């Protein structure tokens, strides 16, 4: 959830930005989708998935 969406849902204290104490589910990609050729975005691999404070897929190494 982005910060604006969290604000609209009155959840900005617990969601909407990456800060200590806030909920955060996100993925870490193997490449930056803003810098690769647009034809290769679909081929970017996934390094890790984080749900809350736990790595549920992959590794942060």
N, CA, C and O atoms as a GROMACS GRO file, in nm:
protein
  244
    1UNK      N    1   0.086  -0.117   0.000
    1UNK     CA    2   0.000   0.000   0.000
    1UNK      C    3   0.090   0.123   0.000
    1UNK      O    4   0.185   0.131   0.078
    2UNK      N    5   0.061   0.217  -0.086
    2UNK     CA    6   0.139   0.340  -0.089
    2UNK      C    7   0.098   0.431   0.025
    2UNK      O    8  -0.004   0.407   0.091
    3UNK      N    9   0.175   0.533   0.049
    3UNK     CA   10   0.145   0.622   0.160
    3UNK      C   11   0.010   0.692   0.142
    3UNK      O   12  -0.062   0.710   0.240
    4UNK      N   13  -0.025   0.730   0.020
    4UNK     CA   14  -0.154   0.796  -0.002
    4UNK      C   15  -0.270   0.700   0.022
    4UNK      O   16  -0.370   0.737   0.084
    5UNK      N   17  -0.258   0.578  -0.026
    5UNK     CA   18  -0.364   0.479  -0.005
    5UNK      C   19  -0.377   0.447   0.144
    5UNK      O   20  -0.488   0.430   0.194
    6UNK      N   21  -0.266   0.438   0.215
    6UNK     CA   22  -0.271   0.412   0.359
    6UNK      C   23  -0.338   0.527   0.430
    6UNK      O   24  -0.417   0.505   0.523
    7UNK      N   25  -0.310   0.649   0.390
    7UNK     CA   26  -0.374   0.767   0.449
    7UNK      C   27  -0.525   0.764   0.427
    7UNK      O   28  -0.602   0.790   0.519
    8UNK      N   29  -0.567   0.732   0.306
    8UNK     CA   30  -0.709   0.727   0.274
    8UNK      C   31  -0.782   0.622   0.357
    8UNK      O   32  -0.900   0.637   0.388
    9UNK      N   33  -0.712   0.515   0.392
    9UNK     CA   34  -0.771   0.408   0.472
    9UNK      C   35  -0.750   0.430   0.622
    9UNK      O   36  -0.781   0.343   0.703
   10UNK      N   37  -0.696   0.548   0.658
   10UNK     CA   38  -0.666   0.581   0.798
   10UNK      C   39  -0.571   0.478   0.861
   10UNK      O   40  -0.584   0.446   0.979
   11UNK      N   41  -0.476   0.427   0.780
   11UNK     CA   42  -0.380   0.328   0.829
   11UNK      C   43  -0.236   0.376   0.815
   11UNK      O   44  -0.143   0.296   0.816
   12UNK      N   45  -0.217   0.507   0.803
   12UNK     CA   46  -0.082   0.560   0.780
   12UNK      C   47   0.013   0.537   0.897
   12UNK      O   48   0.134   0.547   0.880
   13UNK      N   49  -0.040   0.507   1.015
   13UNK     CA   50   0.047   0.478   1.130
   13UNK      C   51   0.108   0.339   1.121
   13UNK      O   52   0.212   0.312   1.183
   14UNK      N   53   0.045   0.249   1.045
   14UNK     CA   54   0.095   0.111   1.038
   14UNK      C   55   0.133   0.066   0.898
   14UNK      O   56   0.193  -0.040   0.883
   15UNK      N   57   0.099   0.145   0.795
   15UNK     CA   58   0.127   0.107   0.656
   15UNK      C   59   0.167   0.229   0.575
   15UNK      O   60   0.154   0.342   0.621
   16UNK      N   61   0.215   0.204   0.454
   16UNK     CA   62   0.234   0.312   0.358
   16UNK      C   63   0.376   0.356   0.334
   16UNK      O   64   0.403   0.422   0.234
   17UNK      N   65   0.468   0.322   0.423
   17UNK     CA   66   0.608   0.356   0.403
   17UNK      C   67   0.694   0.252   0.477
   17UNK      O   68   0.646   0.184   0.568
   18UNK      N   69   0.819   0.243   0.437
   18UNK     CA   70   0.910   0.147   0.501
   18UNK      C   71   0.976   0.215   0.621
   18UNK      O   72   1.071   0.292   0.606
   19UNK      N   73   0.924   0.186   0.738
   19UNK     CA   74   0.975   0.243   0.862
   19UNK      C   75   0.967   0.136   0.971
   19UNK      O   76   0.882   0.048   0.966
   20UNK      N   77   1.057   0.144   1.069
   20UNK     CA   78   1.050   0.049   1.181
   20UNK      C   79   0.912   0.052   1.247
   20UNK      O   80   0.856   0.158   1.274
   21UNK      N   81   0.858  -0.067   1.271
   21UNK     CA   82   0.728  -0.077   1.338
   21UNK      C   83   0.608  -0.081   1.245
   21UNK      O   84   0.497  -0.108   1.289
   22UNK      N   85   0.629  -0.054   1.115
   22UNK     CA   86   0.518  -0.058   1.020
   22UNK      C   87   0.514  -0.193   0.950
   22UNK      O   88   0.616  -0.261   0.938
   23UNK      N   89   0.395  -0.230   0.904
   23UNK     CA   90   0.379  -0.354   0.828
   23UNK      C   91   0.442  -0.337   0.691
   23UNK      O   92   0.429  -0.231   0.629
   24UNK      N   93   0.510  -0.440   0.644
   24UNK     CA   94   0.575  -0.430   0.514
   24UNK      C   95   0.581  -0.566   0.446
   24UNK      O   96   0.649  -0.656   0.496
   25UNK      N   97   0.512  -0.581   0.336
   25UNK     CA   98   0.522  -0.699   0.251
   25UNK      C   99   0.579  -0.650   0.119
   25UNK      O  100   0.521  -0.563   0.055
   26UNK      N  101   0.692  -0.706   0.078
   26UNK     CA  102   0.753  -0.659  -0.046
   26UNK      C  103   0.846  -0.765  -0.104
   26UNK      O  104   0.876  -0.865  -0.039
   27UNK      N  105   0.890  -0.742  -0.227
   27UNK     CA  106   0.984  -0.832  -0.293
   27UNK      C  107   1.112  -0.756  -0.326
   27UNK      O  108   1.111  -0.634  -0.339
   28UNK      N  109   1.220  -0.830  -0.339
   28UNK     CA  110   1.347  -0.775  -0.383
   28UNK      C  111   1.377  -0.838  -0.518
   28UNK      O  112   1.388  -0.960  -0.530
   29UNK      N  113   1.389  -0.755  -0.619
   29UNK     CA  114   1.413  -0.801  -0.755
   29UNK      C  115   1.563  -0.813  -0.782
   29UNK      O  116   1.644  -0.750  -0.714
   30UNK      N  117   1.599  -0.895  -0.881
   30UNK     CA  118   1.739  -0.915  -0.919
   30UNK      C  119   1.792  -0.802  -1.006
   30UNK      O  120   1.913  -0.791  -1.023
   31UNK      N  121   1.706  -0.719  -1.060
   31UNK     CA  122   1.748  -0.607  -1.144
   31UNK      C  123   1.650  -0.492  -1.124
   31UNK      O  124   1.538  -0.511  -1.077
   32UNK      N  125   1.693  -0.374  -1.160
   32UNK     CA  126   1.610  -0.255  -1.148
   32UNK      C  127   1.520  -0.241  -1.270
   32UNK      O  128   1.572  -0.221  -1.380
   33UNK      N  129   1.389  -0.252  -1.255
   33UNK     CA  130   1.301  -0.243  -1.371
   33UNK      C  131   1.301  -0.104  -1.438
   33UNK      O  132   1.251  -0.089  -1.549
   34UNK      N  133   1.357  -0.006  -1.370
   34UNK     CA  134   1.364   0.128  -1.429
   34UNK      C  135   1.487   0.147  -1.517
   34UNK      O  136   1.497   0.245  -1.591
   35UNK      N  137   1.582   0.052  -1.509
   35UNK     CA  138   1.705   0.068  -1.586
   35UNK      C  139   1.727  -0.039  -1.693
   35UNK      O  140   1.816  -0.024  -1.776
   36UNK      N  141   1.650  -0.146  -1.692
   36UNK     CA  142   1.667  -0.250  -1.793
   36UNK      C  143   1.581  -0.216  -1.915
   36UNK      O  144   1.490  -0.134  -1.907
   37UNK      N  145   1.611  -0.279  -2.026
   37UNK     CA  146   1.530  -0.260  -2.146
   37UNK      C  147   1.387  -0.306  -2.117
   37UNK      O  148   1.366  -0.409  -2.052
   38UNK      N  149   1.290  -0.230  -2.165
   38UNK     CA  150   1.150  -0.263  -2.133
   38UNK      C  151   1.111  -0.403  -2.179
   38UNK      O  152   1.021  -0.464  -2.121
   39UNK      N  153   1.177  -0.455  -2.280
   39UNK     CA  154   1.147  -0.589  -2.329
   39UNK      C  155   1.192  -0.697  -2.231
   39UNK      O  156   1.145  -0.810  -2.239
   40UNK      N  157   1.282  -0.662  -2.139
   40UNK     CA  158   1.336  -0.763  -2.047
   40UNK      C  159   1.278  -0.754  -1.906
   40UNK      O  160   1.314  -0.834  -1.820
   41UNK      N  161   1.189  -0.658  -1.880
   41UNK     CA  162   1.131  -0.645  -1.746
   41UNK      C  163   1.064  -0.775  -1.702
   41UNK      O  164   1.075  -0.815  -1.586
   42UNK      N  165   0.996  -0.839  -1.794
   42UNK     CA  166   0.925  -0.964  -1.760
   42UNK      C  167   1.020  -1.076  -1.721
   42UNK      O  168   0.977  -1.176  -1.662
   43UNK      N  169   1.147  -1.063  -1.751
   43UNK     CA  170   1.246  -1.166  -1.722
   43UNK      C  171   1.322  -1.142  -1.592
   43UNK      O  172   1.407  -1.223  -1.555
   44UNK      N  173   1.294  -1.033  -1.523
   44UNK     CA  174   1.366  -1.003  -1.399
   44UNK      C  175   1.330  -1.108  -1.295
   44UNK      O  176   1.213  -1.138  -1.271
   45UNK      N  177   1.432  -1.163  -1.234
   45UNK     CA  178   1.412  -1.265  -1.132
   45UNK      C  179   1.382  -1.205  -0.996
   45UNK      O  180   1.397  -1.084  -0.974
   46UNK      N  181   1.340  -1.290  -0.907
   46UNK     CA  182   1.305  -1.251  -0.772
   46UNK      C  183   1.411  -1.302  -0.676
   46UNK      O  184   1.439  -1.422  -0.673
   47UNK      N  185   1.470  -1.213  -0.596
   47UNK     CA  186   1.570  -1.254  -0.498
   47UNK      C  187   1.507  -1.298  -0.367
   47UNK      O  188   1.550  -1.396  -0.307
   48UNK      N  189   1.405  -1.225  -0.323
   48UNK     CA  190   1.344  -1.257  -0.194
   48UNK      C  191   1.206  -1.196  -0.185
   48UNK      O  192   1.175  -1.096  -0.250
   49UNK      N  193   1.122  -1.258  -0.102
   49UNK     CA  194   0.991  -1.204  -0.066
   49UNK      C  195   0.988  -1.191   0.085
   49UNK      O  196   1.018  -1.286   0.157
   50UNK      N  197   0.952  -1.072   0.133
   50UNK     CA  198   0.945  -1.046   0.276
   50UNK      C  199   0.801  -1.018   0.312
   50UNK      O  200   0.736  -0.933   0.250
   51UNK      N  201   0.750  -1.089   0.411
   51UNK     CA  202   0.614  -1.069   0.461
   51UNK      C  203   0.626  -1.035   0.608
   51UNK      O  204   0.674  -1.116   0.689
   52UNK      N  205   0.582  -0.915   0.643
   52UNK     CA  206   0.602  -0.869   0.780
   52UNK      C  207   0.749  -0.852   0.805
   52UNK      O  208   0.813  -0.768   0.741
   53UNK      N  209   0.805  -0.928   0.896
   53UNK     CA  210   0.948  -0.921   0.924
   53UNK      C  211   1.018  -1.053   0.894
   53UNK      O  212   1.123  -1.081   0.950
   54UNK      N  213   0.959  -1.133   0.806
   54UNK     CA  214   1.013  -1.266   0.778
   54UNK      C  215   1.037  -1.285   0.629
   54UNK      O  216   0.952  -1.254   0.547
   55UNK      N  217   1.154  -1.337   0.595
   55UNK     CA  218   1.183  -1.375   0.457
   55UNK      C  219   1.112  -1.507   0.432
   55UNK      O  220   1.146  -1.608   0.492
   56UNK      N  221   1.012  -1.507   0.342
   56UNK     CA  222   0.935  -1.628   0.316
   56UNK      C  223   0.976  -1.697   0.186
   56UNK      O  224   0.933  -1.808   0.157
   57UNK      N  225   1.061  -1.628   0.108
   57UNK     CA  226   1.112  -1.688  -0.014
   57UNK      C  227   1.249  -1.627  -0.042
   57UNK      O  228   1.268  -1.507  -0.025
   58UNK      N  229   1.342  -1.708  -0.084
   58UNK     CA  230   1.473  -1.659  -0.124
   58UNK      C  231   1.562  -1.623  -0.006
   58UNK      O  232   1.550  -1.678   0.103
   59UNK      N  233   1.651  -1.528  -0.033
   59UNK     CA  234   1.751  -1.492   0.065
   59UNK      C  235   1.791  -1.346   0.049
   59UNK      O  236   1.779  -1.289  -0.060
   60UNK      N  237   1.839  -1.285   0.156
   60UNK     CA  238   1.888  -1.148   0.151
   60UNK      C  239   2.038  -1.144   0.130
   60UNK      O  240   2.097  -1.036   0.128
   61UNK      N  241   2.102  -1.260   0.116
   61UNK     CA  242   2.247  -1.267   0.096
   61UNK      C  243   2.287  -1.225  -0.042
   61UNK      O  244   2.405  -1.225  -0.076
   0.00000   0.00000   0.00000
